[in-house]
Amino acid sequence: TIDAGRRSSPAVYDHAFSSHHQGLLYLHGLTIAHAKYTNSGFPRGGCIYSKADIYLNDVVVTDCTSAPLSGNLTSEGGAIYSRGVVSLNHSVVSNSVVPSASCT
């Protein structure tokens, strides 16, 4: 299990996994939980962000949040954001949100 909410500084928020490469992001046999990605721009992917395809095999992604820091900005992908295709095999995505800035 990767518990991204157990960071040394609660003010630091980031993805549990972030891939800025063009290759496939393949994750197998794990749980990813409690990640929160925030920024002042356009946040995407609370737990997982990828510029390319994502393949999850026997993976649980839960309790993730993607939220703007302020204003009327929007965000996408409470749990997962991909600029490519997201494929899930025997995997679960649950309890993840994209709140408005006023809710964070």
mmCIF file of C-alpha atoms in Angstrom:
data_model
loop_
_atom_site.group_PDB
_atom_site.id
_atom_site.type_symbol
_atom_site.label_atom_id
_atom_site.label_comp_id
_atom_site.label_asym_id
_atom_site.label_seq_id
_atom_site.Cartn_x
_atom_site.Cartn_y
_atom_site.Cartn_z
ATOM 1 C CA THR A 1 0.000 0.000 0.000
ATOM 2 C CA ILE A 2 1.183 3.485 -0.846
ATOM 3 C CA ASP A 3 -0.423 5.882 1.621
ATOM 4 C CA ALA A 4 0.312 9.286 0.123
ATOM 5 C CA GLY A 5 -1.430 11.046 3.015
ATOM 6 C CA ARG A 6 1.365 10.158 5.429
ATOM 7 C CA ARG A 7 3.754 12.907 4.331
ATOM 8 C CA SER A 8 6.036 14.743 6.737
ATOM 9 C CA SER A 9 4.439 18.088 5.851
ATOM 10 C CA PRO A 10 0.625 18.172 5.533
ATOM 11 C CA ALA A 11 0.905 21.396 3.504
ATOM 12 C CA VAL A 12 2.729 19.576 0.676
ATOM 13 C CA TYR A 13 0.344 17.933 -1.779
ATOM 14 C CA ASP A 14 1.335 15.924 -4.810
ATOM 15 C CA HIS A 15 0.384 12.873 -6.875
ATOM 16 C CA ALA A 16 1.371 9.417 -5.629
ATOM 17 C CA PHE A 17 2.461 8.676 -9.240
ATOM 18 C CA SER A 18 3.273 11.234 -11.913
ATOM 19 C CA SER A 19 4.554 10.278 -15.366
ATOM 20 C CA HIS A 20 5.543 12.957 -17.845
ATOM 21 C CA HIS A 21 6.889 10.462 -20.391
ATOM 22 C CA GLN A 22 5.167 9.125 -23.494
ATOM 23 C CA GLY A 23 5.421 5.444 -22.499
ATOM 24 C CA LEU A 24 2.772 3.330 -20.772
ATOM 25 C CA LEU A 25 2.424 3.705 -16.987
ATOM 26 C CA TYR A 26 1.768 0.136 -15.787
ATOM 27 C CA LEU A 27 0.890 -0.509 -12.136
ATOM 28 C CA HIS A 28 0.262 -3.972 -10.705
ATOM 29 C CA GLY A 29 -0.774 -5.419 -7.348
ATOM 30 C CA LEU A 30 -0.961 -2.408 -5.074
ATOM 31 C CA THR A 31 -3.214 0.034 -3.268
ATOM 32 C CA ILE A 32 -2.772 3.787 -3.656
ATOM 33 C CA ALA A 33 -4.597 5.927 -1.090
ATOM 34 C CA HIS A 34 -5.010 9.412 0.374
ATOM 35 C CA ALA A 35 -3.206 11.496 -2.257
ATOM 36 C CA LYS A 36 -4.273 15.077 -2.812
ATOM 37 C CA TYR A 37 -2.996 17.205 -5.680
ATOM 38 C CA THR A 38 -3.541 20.951 -5.503
ATOM 39 C CA ASN A 39 -2.076 23.908 -7.336
ATOM 40 C CA SER A 40 -2.974 27.438 -8.371
ATOM 41 C CA GLY A 41 -3.429 26.459 -12.015
ATOM 42 C CA PHE A 42 -5.456 23.567 -13.364
ATOM 43 C CA PRO A 43 -4.808 20.500 -11.138
ATOM 44 C CA ARG A 44 -5.292 17.049 -12.660
ATOM 45 C CA GLY A 45 -5.095 13.597 -11.094
ATOM 46 C CA GLY A 46 -5.244 13.354 -7.324
ATOM 47 C CA CYS A 47 -3.429 10.011 -7.057
ATOM 48 C CA ILE A 48 -2.145 9.315 -10.575
ATOM 49 C CA TYR A 49 -1.197 11.651 -13.440
ATOM 50 C CA SER A 50 0.173 10.548 -16.795
ATOM 51 C CA LYS A 51 0.842 12.184 -20.146
ATOM 52 C CA ALA A 52 0.321 8.789 -21.803
ATOM 53 C CA ASP A 53 -1.706 5.599 -21.341
ATOM 54 C CA ILE A 54 -2.252 4.017 -17.923
ATOM 55 C CA TYR A 55 -2.835 0.311 -17.281
ATOM 56 C CA LEU A 56 -3.881 -0.811 -13.798
ATOM 57 C CA ASN A 57 -3.846 -4.527 -13.008
ATOM 58 C CA ASP A 58 -5.068 -5.645 -9.547
ATOM 59 C CA VAL A 59 -4.844 -2.069 -8.235
ATOM 60 C CA VAL A 60 -7.045 -0.149 -5.779
ATOM 61 C CA VAL A 61 -7.047 3.652 -6.022
ATOM 62 C CA THR A 62 -9.002 5.264 -3.201
ATOM 63 C CA ASP A 63 -9.569 8.475 -1.244
ATOM 64 C CA CYS A 64 -7.912 10.817 -3.750
ATOM 65 C CA THR A 65 -8.561 14.506 -4.397
ATOM 66 C CA SER A 66 -7.638 16.956 -7.141
ATOM 67 C CA ALA A 67 -8.477 20.555 -6.244
ATOM 68 C CA PRO A 68 -7.578 24.145 -7.145
ATOM 69 C CA LEU A 69 -6.103 26.287 -4.382
ATOM 70 C CA SER A 70 -8.454 29.229 -4.872
ATOM 71 C CA GLY A 71 -10.815 31.086 -7.133
ATOM 72 C CA ASN A 72 -13.230 29.651 -9.649
ATOM 73 C CA LEU A 73 -10.691 27.329 -11.218
ATOM 74 C CA THR A 74 -11.536 23.780 -12.180
ATOM 75 C CA SER A 75 -9.669 20.515 -11.941
ATOM 76 C CA GLU A 76 -10.011 17.016 -13.393
ATOM 77 C CA GLY A 77 -9.477 13.469 -12.274
ATOM 78 C CA GLY A 78 -10.025 13.152 -8.550
ATOM 79 C CA ALA A 79 -8.234 9.795 -8.640
ATOM 80 C CA ILE A 80 -6.673 9.426 -12.103
ATOM 81 C CA TYR A 81 -5.910 11.762 -14.991
ATOM 82 C CA SER A 82 -4.411 10.625 -18.277
ATOM 83 C CA ARG A 83 -3.903 12.337 -21.606
ATOM 84 C CA GLY A 84 -4.139 8.835 -23.077
ATOM 85 C CA VAL A 85 -6.260 5.759 -22.390
ATOM 86 C CA VAL A 86 -6.892 4.393 -18.889
ATOM 87 C CA SER A 87 -7.402 0.605 -18.736
ATOM 88 C CA LEU A 88 -8.389 -1.266 -15.579
ATOM 89 C CA ASN A 89 -8.151 -5.023 -15.081
ATOM 90 C CA HIS A 90 -9.417 -6.389 -11.747
ATOM 91 C CA SER A 91 -9.009 -2.874 -10.334
ATOM 92 C CA VAL A 92 -11.137 -0.461 -8.295
ATOM 93 C CA VAL A 93 -11.325 3.337 -8.145
ATOM 94 C CA SER A 94 -13.379 4.657 -5.212
ATOM 95 C CA ASN A 95 -14.056 7.540 -2.825
ATOM 96 C CA SER A 96 -12.294 10.150 -4.931
ATOM 97 C CA VAL A 97 -13.436 13.716 -5.552
ATOM 98 C CA VAL A 98 -12.865 16.929 -7.471
ATOM 99 C CA PRO A 99 -14.270 19.633 -5.141
ATOM 100 C CA SER A 100 -14.643 23.292 -5.989
ATOM 101 C CA ALA A 101 -12.036 25.684 -4.613
ATOM 102 C CA SER A 102 -14.410 26.818 -1.880
ATOM 103 C CA CYS A 103 -14.610 23.245 -0.496
ATOM 104 C CA THR A 104 -10.891 22.603 -0.059
#
